[in-house]
Amino acid sequence: MSFARLDELGRKLEALEHALAILGADEATHMAVGGGAKRAEALSALAGMHHRQATAPEISDWIAAAETEALNDDQRLAVREFRRQYTNMTCLPTEFVERQTAARLRCEQLWRDLRAKNDWAGFQPALEGIVAIAREEAALRSEALGLDPYDALMEQYDPGNRVADITPVFTDLKAFLRDFVPEALAVQQERLAKSPKRPLSGVYAIERQRELGLAMMGAVGFDLTRGSLSVSHHPFCGGVPSDVRITTRYKTSDFLSALMGVLHETGHALYEQNLPEAWSHWPLGKARGMAVHESQSLFVEKQLGRNPAFWQWALPLVEQHLGERWSMEEILPHVHHVERGLIRVDADEVTYPLHVILRYELEQELISGRLAVADLPEAWDARMRDYLGLSTIDNPADGPMQDVHWPSAAFGYFPSYTLGAMMAAQQWAALSREHPSVDDEIARGHFETVNAWRRDKIWSQASRWSTPDLLERATGERLNAAHFTAHLKKRYGR
Amino acid sequence: MSFARLDELGRKLEALEHALAILGADEATHMAVGGGAKRAEALSALAGMHHRQATAPEISDWIAAAETEALNDDQRLAVREFRRQYTNMTCLPTEFVERQTAARLRCEQLWRDLRAKNDWAGFQPALEGIVAIAREEAALRSEALGLDPYDALMEQYDPGNRVADITPVFTDLKAFLRDFVPEALAVQQERLAKSPKRPLSGVYAIERQRELGLAMMGAVGFDLTRGSLSVSHHPFCGGVPSDVRITTRYKTSDFLSALMGVLHETGHALYEQNLPEAWSHWPLGKARGMAVHESQSLFVEKQLGRNPAFWQWALPLVEQHLGERWSMEEILPHVHHVERGLIRVDADEVTYPLHVILRYELEQELISGRLAVADLPEAWDARMRDYLGLSTIDNPADGPMQDVHWPSAAFGYFPSYTLGAMMAAQQWAALSREHPSVDDEIARGHFETVNAWRRDKIWSQASRWSTPDLLERATGERLNAAHFTAHLKKRYGR
């Protein structure tokens, strides 16, 4: 039976993915610094074995045969996802993948060096090479999938996401934020004029912050017997569903920075920990995509973690672990701080979408060829001034050179961040329609209702549905910016 | 060129060995407890891939062809070790390996359960099964290698070790220890009668013990950029040469137990860290075997770490980290404590060899069939009374059930421990002949001379020579018990 062959293949690939995931997390947390070169060799060889095994020509026959076999519903969906994975992994010729990998590694190295030197002129030729290759990739994927080029790139990250659906939603959101950012800043200023911000004391011992983080992780549903919290330079969620490795980084001057990072990664972790165990060796059993994943992390960080109800419950926990008493009026200005800035990863939830929309627009123009890399600094600056009133023309390091995505040839990924934020708000709206007293539960530290809803609607569904269909089944409607804008108005408006 | 094929195979196997080693160390140190089942699946699948790739039939042709190619000296030795590895991995039929693996897993589980219950009667049939399989294994290896059955088992752990060479040395050692153990105990008693032992204060914070351990590791040569120290239930040295993971376990009541464990594992780590990097993907580049490895760990733990000169340097370090001042007269009775006991792993360096010789004698009789498993408790008890004056007849849990080696079907391994202790003493004797002032250097915390000698004679040699030849090239003579007995007499005698 061909399905049995696919099932067995899935188990072999799962073992290699397990090794790659744990070795990857280990590299950022526990590896000795001198172990890097051999680790890179090992990861590259294991990734090669995975790729060879996952793309073997006979798999195509197994899938075709399995599609005609008598299978139950889960198995039929599993075959569909085996096909999607196989198509996505084989639609690029080996010659192309090798060329792209080499160009990407060179461009990333150059980027690390030249961003620090604010040297756009040195960087531009390398990025031109990457964009040329990305156009080739988009064309190859487009042909294999029968999608428009940019849609074909997004399809890797979020099956079913299309420009035709996303652009109108982003356009509405952009129009809203143009007016709303000034309003939110004015509201903030008025509040601060009435009562000035209480500064953080800045003496937050790392071990105590860690204990507080663990207490909150456990409370919101992280299974501490199937995961752990470590330290790394950049926070991430890695590992495998049975052993999810999340990390944060601590500043003794500020406990909120690490804590919000922990809540964000806990959101990713809850999704991984609650995927259906029996499907863990099938592509069907994996998380649906980057936007849905981001919706889960942002749900915990923004919809729960910056919700005033959450802080009613959390403040005594902060006092218990850090020995510092805060009132709601004192903590919320920290949790809800809004500020126009140049850097996407430092942005708050009000301004963040404008950073993403800017990149979404520019990268479509780069892929289509309407925009040349040489003109990117000016195009970036013009939009940055338009959307956020800031200029980057003398500062490309904090303009088009700020993210690793483009040097890494990851075009089509950026929209996932804001789609995730919007989907999280839409999920919260649906959940609180069904459970009107959910804020009261959160204020008492009860997350069972919230998690039961998410387990049922999102986590247990794994990759059964496309990204838009998953959202619609969970919330009763297609992506609708109104939920996100209502959320922002409620939290940051007049 | 066939050698190039072997070289490439070596790189693939090294990547899988890297994954197996790091995942193995991670399991004991950082893995979430609930991650065990999936980790076991992944390790088993990866080990299967390694075995399949390492034993592919075409490798036999590559080796044969490479043996006729024009190669340099290193490459010729590399081919010899490729052949040794291939022969050792392929001399057991797959049917046998599967049967043995299943029996071993069953027997180990049973052992864990029944040892706790002191239930020999329940355990005996499982061990009978294992011994029957071990006899089969010895016969298969004997035929493939042209060695006597027990020699063929030892050959897996220490190439070149033979009963004909070891038994006379062990016989001398046993005769010496029969008289010397009572003498060492009498000497100890006389000293304690004159000045009673100063008890340990028992308030040794784990973090401080860890810092002391790291300071000593670094001082004796552990490269902290290519390795780390963690905590695990049983201390071990794992990982890969570029990232050696050693562990210990802490008791707040006693700092010497963790510290001596750290020094022991540091000895293993120094060997791994100093193997020739360029050969890391060849069997030739690996450590020679278990006895040589144990000689390196015992060299650091016993020849350095229990040397009074070492403590002249170490006591101020202890004071600095633990805030406790000890004199030489106070610390040495702890470091040189001798006691007759039932448990091998708790034994001191004077009594330990008798535990090993007992097992070496009994396991040869089990393999040859001269001893039946049913008669093992009495045979064990008789030797235990003879060698150490202790009885285990009512206590098989601390008699023939005390070690995991036999339930794991690892016959031929035990002699490595005492061979390692003797080789360490012989290395120390050669080193201090060549460098008569080495004790003065150690007393000042200088380990460069010691490590330069070991790097030159042992570490850099990797698997160039058989175990006996490596020792002879390093020390100028074959294994000679006189160095070990002289060492014991000097440290523990009148």
mmCIF file of N, CA and C in Angstrom, chain B residues 273-319:
data_model
loop_
_atom_site.group_PDB
_atom_site.id
_atom_site.type_symbol
_atom_site.label_atom_id
_atom_site.label_comp_id
_atom_site.label_asym_id
_atom_site.label_seq_id
_atom_site.Cartn_x
_atom_site.Cartn_y
_atom_site.Cartn_z
ATOM 1 N N GLN B 273 39.073 16.541 23.140
ATOM 2 C CA GLN B 273 39.341 17.889 22.611
ATOM 3 C C GLN B 273 40.658 17.957 21.849
ATOM 4 N N ASN B 274 41.577 17.031 22.150
ATOM 5 C CA ASN B 274 42.901 17.105 21.543
ATOM 6 C C ASN B 274 43.168 16.042 20.481
ATOM 7 N N LEU B 275 42.121 15.357 20.057
ATOM 8 C CA LEU B 275 42.269 14.442 18.919
ATOM 9 C C LEU B 275 42.551 15.267 17.661
ATOM 10 N N PRO B 276 43.217 14.681 16.667
ATOM 11 C CA PRO B 276 43.560 15.472 15.466
ATOM 12 C C PRO B 276 42.294 15.899 14.717
ATOM 13 N N GLU B 277 42.109 17.210 14.591
ATOM 14 C CA GLU B 277 40.871 17.735 13.984
ATOM 15 C C GLU B 277 40.676 17.275 12.545
ATOM 16 N N ALA B 278 41.779 17.208 11.809
ATOM 17 C CA ALA B 278 41.670 16.902 10.374
ATOM 18 C C ALA B 278 41.168 15.479 10.136
ATOM 19 N N TRP B 279 41.285 14.617 11.134
ATOM 20 C CA TRP B 279 40.849 13.225 10.981
ATOM 21 C C TRP B 279 39.483 12.962 11.615
ATOM 22 N N SER B 280 38.793 14.017 12.000
ATOM 23 C CA SER B 280 37.607 13.791 12.848
ATOM 24 C C SER B 280 36.533 12.967 12.152
ATOM 25 N N HIS B 281 36.555 12.894 10.824
ATOM 26 C CA HIS B 281 35.515 12.134 10.119
ATOM 27 C C HIS B 281 35.998 10.741 9.725
ATOM 28 N N TRP B 282 37.189 10.343 10.198
ATOM 29 C CA TRP B 282 37.691 8.986 9.951
ATOM 30 C C TRP B 282 37.661 8.181 11.255
ATOM 31 N N PRO B 283 37.427 6.892 11.179
ATOM 32 C CA PRO B 283 37.603 6.069 12.386
ATOM 33 C C PRO B 283 39.006 6.258 12.978
ATOM 34 N N LEU B 284 40.017 6.469 12.129
ATOM 35 C CA LEU B 284 41.389 6.697 12.601
ATOM 36 C C LEU B 284 41.479 7.892 13.559
ATOM 37 N N GLY B 285 40.586 8.871 13.383
ATOM 38 C CA GLY B 285 40.666 10.085 14.199
ATOM 39 C C GLY B 285 39.995 9.957 15.554
ATOM 40 N N LYS B 286 39.424 8.809 15.839
ATOM 41 C CA LYS B 286 38.700 8.641 17.103
ATOM 42 C C LYS B 286 39.658 8.175 18.202
ATOM 43 N N ALA B 287 39.227 8.326 19.448
ATOM 44 C CA ALA B 287 40.015 7.830 20.580
ATOM 45 C C ALA B 287 40.216 6.326 20.401
ATOM 46 N N ARG B 288 41.372 5.817 20.895
ATOM 47 C CA ARG B 288 41.728 4.430 20.590
ATOM 48 C C ARG B 288 40.753 3.408 21.166
ATOM 49 N N GLY B 289 40.378 3.579 22.407
ATOM 50 C CA GLY B 289 39.479 2.571 22.978
ATOM 51 C C GLY B 289 39.183 2.912 24.421
ATOM 52 N N MET B 290 38.433 2.004 25.068
ATOM 53 C CA MET B 290 37.932 2.313 26.395
ATOM 54 C C MET B 290 39.029 2.337 27.449
ATOM 55 N N ALA B 291 40.015 1.430 27.361
ATOM 56 C CA ALA B 291 41.071 1.416 28.370
ATOM 57 C C ALA B 291 41.926 2.674 28.264
ATOM 58 N N VAL B 292 42.261 3.074 27.038
ATOM 59 C CA VAL B 292 43.051 4.293 26.872
ATOM 60 C C VAL B 292 42.239 5.495 27.350
ATOM 61 N N HIS B 293 40.951 5.504 27.009
ATOM 62 C CA HIS B 293 40.100 6.622 27.463
ATOM 63 C C HIS B 293 40.076 6.678 28.984
ATOM 64 N N GLU B 294 39.920 5.523 29.597
ATOM 65 C CA GLU B 294 39.887 5.483 31.064
ATOM 66 C C GLU B 294 41.254 5.882 31.636
ATOM 67 N N SER B 295 42.325 5.552 30.929
ATOM 68 C CA SER B 295 43.647 5.978 31.419
ATOM 69 C C SER B 295 43.728 7.505 31.445
ATOM 70 N N GLN B 296 43.059 8.171 30.514
ATOM 71 C CA GLN B 296 43.091 9.633 30.489
ATOM 72 C C GLN B 296 42.240 10.246 31.595
ATOM 73 N N SER B 297 41.080 9.664 31.850
ATOM 74 C CA SER B 297 40.248 10.202 32.932
ATOM 75 C C SER B 297 40.890 9.927 34.287
ATOM 76 N N LEU B 298 41.440 8.722 34.454
ATOM 77 C CA LEU B 298 42.062 8.383 35.742
ATOM 78 C C LEU B 298 43.384 9.132 35.917
ATOM 79 N N PHE B 299 44.064 9.436 34.832
ATOM 80 C CA PHE B 299 45.276 10.248 34.934
ATOM 81 C C PHE B 299 44.931 11.578 35.614
ATOM 82 N N VAL B 300 43.861 12.219 35.147
ATOM 83 C CA VAL B 300 43.511 13.520 35.730
ATOM 84 C C VAL B 300 42.938 13.338 37.135
ATOM 85 N N GLU B 301 42.073 12.344 37.306
ATOM 86 C CA GLU B 301 41.464 12.198 38.630
ATOM 87 C C GLU B 301 42.456 11.685 39.670
ATOM 88 N N LYS B 302 43.194 10.616 39.333
ATOM 89 C CA LYS B 302 44.031 9.972 40.360
ATOM 90 C C LYS B 302 45.469 10.485 40.349
ATOM 91 N N GLN B 303 46.114 10.464 39.152
ATOM 92 C CA GLN B 303 47.537 10.829 39.120
ATOM 93 C C GLN B 303 47.715 12.321 39.376
ATOM 94 N N LEU B 304 46.813 13.142 38.866
ATOM 95 C CA LEU B 304 46.882 14.573 39.175
ATOM 96 C C LEU B 304 46.018 14.904 40.386
ATOM 97 N N GLY B 305 44.728 14.605 40.306
ATOM 98 C CA GLY B 305 43.750 15.145 41.251
ATOM 99 C C GLY B 305 43.862 14.617 42.673
ATOM 100 N N ARG B 306 44.502 13.478 42.874
ATOM 101 C CA ARG B 306 44.705 12.990 44.249
ATOM 102 C C ARG B 306 46.185 13.037 44.649
ATOM 103 N N ASN B 307 46.979 13.704 43.812
ATOM 104 C CA ASN B 307 48.393 13.910 44.091
ATOM 105 C C ASN B 307 48.516 15.040 45.123
ATOM 106 N N PRO B 308 49.266 14.837 46.221
ATOM 107 C CA PRO B 308 49.394 15.922 47.209
ATOM 108 C C PRO B 308 49.882 17.226 46.587
ATOM 109 N N ALA B 309 50.759 17.156 45.574
ATOM 110 C CA ALA B 309 51.245 18.384 44.931
ATOM 111 C C ALA B 309 50.081 19.188 44.355
ATOM 112 N N PHE B 310 49.120 18.471 43.792
ATOM 113 C CA PHE B 310 47.936 19.128 43.211
ATOM 114 C C PHE B 310 47.205 19.935 44.288
ATOM 115 N N TRP B 311 47.119 19.359 45.488
ATOM 116 C CA TRP B 311 46.349 20.026 46.536
ATOM 117 C C TRP B 311 47.064 21.227 47.122
ATOM 118 N N GLN B 312 48.402 21.262 47.000
ATOM 119 C CA GLN B 312 49.108 22.488 47.390
ATOM 120 C C GLN B 312 48.604 23.654 46.559
ATOM 121 N N TRP B 313 48.399 23.379 45.273
ATOM 122 C CA TRP B 313 47.872 24.434 44.404
ATOM 123 C C TRP B 313 46.366 24.624 44.597
ATOM 124 N N ALA B 314 45.641 23.510 44.840
ATOM 125 C CA ALA B 314 44.171 23.566 44.817
ATOM 126 C C ALA B 314 43.568 24.175 46.078
ATOM 127 N N LEU B 315 44.239 24.035 47.233
ATOM 128 C CA LEU B 315 43.587 24.478 48.474
ATOM 129 C C LEU B 315 43.238 25.974 48.481
ATOM 130 N N PRO B 316 44.129 26.855 48.016
ATOM 131 C CA PRO B 316 43.720 28.271 47.955
ATOM 132 C C PRO B 316 42.523 28.493 47.022
ATOM 133 N N LEU B 317 42.442 27.694 45.963
ATOM 134 C CA LEU B 317 41.303 27.796 45.041
ATOM 135 C C LEU B 317 40.011 27.365 45.750
ATOM 136 N N VAL B 318 40.115 26.299 46.540
ATOM 137 C CA VAL B 318 38.955 25.853 47.327
ATOM 138 C C VAL B 318 38.527 26.964 48.272
ATOM 139 N N GLU B 319 39.500 27.571 48.933
ATOM 140 C CA GLU B 319 39.175 28.641 49.886
ATOM 141 C C GLU B 319 38.514 29.811 49.171
#
